[in-house]
mmCIF file of C-alpha atoms in Angstrom:
data_model
loop_
_atom_site.group_PDB
_atom_site.id
_atom_site.type_symbol
_atom_site.label_atom_id
_atom_site.label_comp_id
_atom_site.label_asym_id
_atom_site.label_seq_id
_atom_site.Cartn_x
_atom_site.Cartn_y
_atom_site.Cartn_z
ATOM 1 C CA MET A 162 8.941 10.947 21.044
ATOM 2 C CA ILE A 163 10.674 11.431 17.710
ATOM 3 C CA ILE A 164 14.008 13.208 17.612
ATOM 4 C CA GLY A 165 15.174 14.246 14.164
ATOM 5 C CA THR A 166 18.712 15.126 13.239
ATOM 6 C CA SER A 167 19.350 16.190 9.664
ATOM 7 C CA ASP A 168 17.723 13.616 7.385
ATOM 8 C CA ILE A 169 17.906 10.723 9.887
ATOM 9 C CA ILE A 170 14.982 10.169 12.243
ATOM 10 C CA HIS A 171 15.702 8.527 15.586
ATOM 11 C CA ILE A 172 12.780 7.003 17.391
ATOM 12 C CA HIS A 173 13.082 6.705 21.145
ATOM 13 C CA ASP A 174 10.509 4.840 23.187
ATOM 14 C CA LYS A 175 10.520 4.470 26.980
ATOM 15 C CA ASP A 176 9.193 0.924 26.803
ATOM 16 C CA ILE A 177 11.945 -0.201 24.438
ATOM 17 C CA GLU A 178 14.535 1.524 26.602
ATOM 18 C CA ARG A 179 13.229 -0.376 29.645
ATOM 19 C CA LEU A 180 13.398 -3.634 27.694
ATOM 20 C CA LEU A 181 17.026 -2.939 26.788
ATOM 21 C CA VAL A 182 17.880 -2.186 30.422
ATOM 22 C CA SER A 183 16.066 -5.360 31.506
ATOM 23 C CA LEU A 184 17.953 -7.349 28.881
ATOM 24 C CA ASP A 185 21.245 -6.089 30.292
ATOM 25 C CA GLN A 186 20.164 -6.973 33.847
ATOM 26 C CA ILE A 187 19.014 -10.450 32.827
ATOM 27 C CA CYS A 188 22.242 -11.104 30.946
ATOM 28 C CA GLN A 189 24.224 -10.357 34.110
ATOM 29 C CA LYS A 190 22.225 -12.960 36.069
ATOM 30 C CA VAL A 191 21.792 -15.667 33.445
ATOM 31 C CA ASP A 192 24.353 -17.365 31.298
ATOM 32 C CA GLY A 193 22.705 -16.945 27.885
ATOM 33 C CA ARG A 194 24.099 -17.468 24.450
ATOM 34 C CA GLN A 195 25.825 -14.334 23.214
ATOM 35 C CA ALA A 196 24.216 -14.715 19.777
ATOM 36 C CA ASP A 197 20.733 -14.580 21.357
ATOM 37 C CA VAL A 198 21.596 -11.471 23.336
ATOM 38 C CA ILE A 199 22.985 -9.744 20.248
ATOM 39 C CA PHE A 200 19.886 -10.708 18.260
ATOM 40 C CA LEU A 201 17.519 -9.327 20.909
ATOM 41 C CA ARG A 202 19.511 -6.119 21.339
ATOM 42 C CA GLU A 203 19.596 -5.519 17.565
ATOM 43 C CA LEU A 204 15.883 -6.299 17.295
ATOM 44 C CA LEU A 205 14.983 -3.829 20.044
ATOM 45 C CA GLN A 206 17.209 -1.169 18.491
ATOM 46 C CA ASN A 207 15.812 -1.742 14.999
ATOM 47 C CA HIS A 208 14.222 1.454 13.647
ATOM 48 C CA SER A 209 11.397 -0.471 11.976
ATOM 49 C CA LEU A 210 10.404 -2.138 15.233
ATOM 50 C CA GLN A 211 10.644 1.176 17.072
ATOM 51 C CA ALA A 212 8.452 2.822 14.422
ATOM 52 C CA LEU A 213 5.885 0.034 14.790
ATOM 53 C CA VAL A 214 5.854 0.468 18.576
ATOM 54 C CA LEU A 215 5.403 4.206 18.115
ATOM 55 C CA VAL A 216 2.469 3.679 15.737
ATOM 56 C CA HIS A 217 0.934 1.115 18.097
ATOM 57 C CA ASN A 218 1.212 3.517 21.032
ATOM 58 C CA ARG A 219 -0.342 6.339 19.030
ATOM 59 C CA VAL A 220 -3.328 4.353 17.739
ATOM 60 C CA SER A 221 -3.992 2.598 21.050
ATOM 61 C CA THR A 222 -4.573 5.882 22.851
ATOM 62 C CA TYR A 223 -6.896 8.779 22.130
ATOM 63 C CA ASN A 224 -6.590 12.076 24.002
ATOM 64 C CA GLY A 225 -4.431 10.364 26.600
ATOM 65 C CA HIS A 226 -6.927 7.560 27.232
ATOM 66 C CA GLN A 227 -6.318 3.944 26.300
ATOM 67 C CA ILE A 228 -8.708 2.641 23.672
ATOM 68 C CA LEU A 229 -10.381 -0.572 24.762
ATOM 69 C CA PRO A 230 -12.196 -3.061 22.539
ATOM 70 C CA ALA A 231 -15.950 -2.530 22.283
ATOM 71 C CA VAL A 232 -16.538 -6.245 22.861
ATOM 72 C CA LEU A 233 -14.199 -8.283 25.024
ATOM 73 C CA HIS A 234 -15.467 -11.648 23.813
ATOM 74 C CA SER A 235 -15.401 -11.060 20.068
ATOM 75 C CA CYS A 236 -14.816 -14.750 19.245
ATOM 76 C CA ASP A 237 -18.001 -15.722 21.066
ATOM 77 C CA LEU A 238 -19.909 -12.957 19.303
ATOM 78 C CA SER A 239 -18.492 -14.019 15.953
ATOM 79 C CA GLU A 240 -19.590 -17.624 16.504
ATOM 80 C CA GLU A 241 -23.055 -16.437 17.529
ATOM 81 C CA ILE A 242 -23.370 -14.391 14.332
ATOM 82 C CA ILE A 243 -22.159 -17.290 12.182
ATOM 83 C CA THR A 244 -24.702 -19.614 13.783
ATOM 84 C CA SER A 245 -27.560 -17.205 13.185
ATOM 85 C CA LEU A 246 -26.512 -16.562 9.553
ATOM 86 C CA GLN A 247 -26.111 -20.218 8.547
ATOM 87 C CA SER A 248 -29.840 -20.604 7.912
ATOM 88 C CA SER A 249 -29.852 -17.655 5.511
ATOM 89 C CA SER A 250 -29.630 -18.167 1.767
ATOM 90 C CA LEU A 251 -28.605 -14.562 1.035
ATOM 91 C CA PRO A 252 -25.224 -14.207 -0.696
ATOM 92 C CA GLU A 253 -24.298 -11.418 1.747
ATOM 93 C CA ALA A 254 -24.823 -13.808 4.658
ATOM 94 C CA LYS A 255 -22.560 -16.405 3.032
ATOM 95 C CA GLU A 256 -19.937 -13.729 2.411
ATOM 96 C CA LEU A 257 -20.085 -12.519 6.024
ATOM 97 C CA ILE A 258 -19.738 -16.096 7.275
ATOM 98 C CA SER A 259 -16.659 -16.500 5.094
ATOM 99 C CA ILE A 260 -15.164 -13.236 6.390
ATOM 100 C CA LEU A 261 -15.826 -14.174 10.020
ATOM 101 C CA HIS A 262 -14.193 -17.581 9.528
ATOM 102 C CA LYS A 263 -11.065 -16.034 8.000
ATOM 103 C CA PRO A 264 -10.696 -12.479 9.351
ATOM 104 C CA PHE A 265 -7.061 -12.108 8.239
#
């Protein structure tokens, strides 16, 4: 949910709120470094992170249903494709092999 006030947009996410509550509960039970707790709290309250979580939540669901990957074992499929393309001399095959080896 996005709540706008004037020209500032506040992003509120239930998952981040639960993480903040959990962080507070953990801090009461564990003696952690204060600097770590401050870092985590600031990270979870960061508007950029909250915007990224919001975008992730929006693109991972469609009409209220979670989007699942079409293939669960994509690495295995990628290796199978690479193996079958290695005997090809086509430049497109070489390019696809290169892309599959370095997807990012």
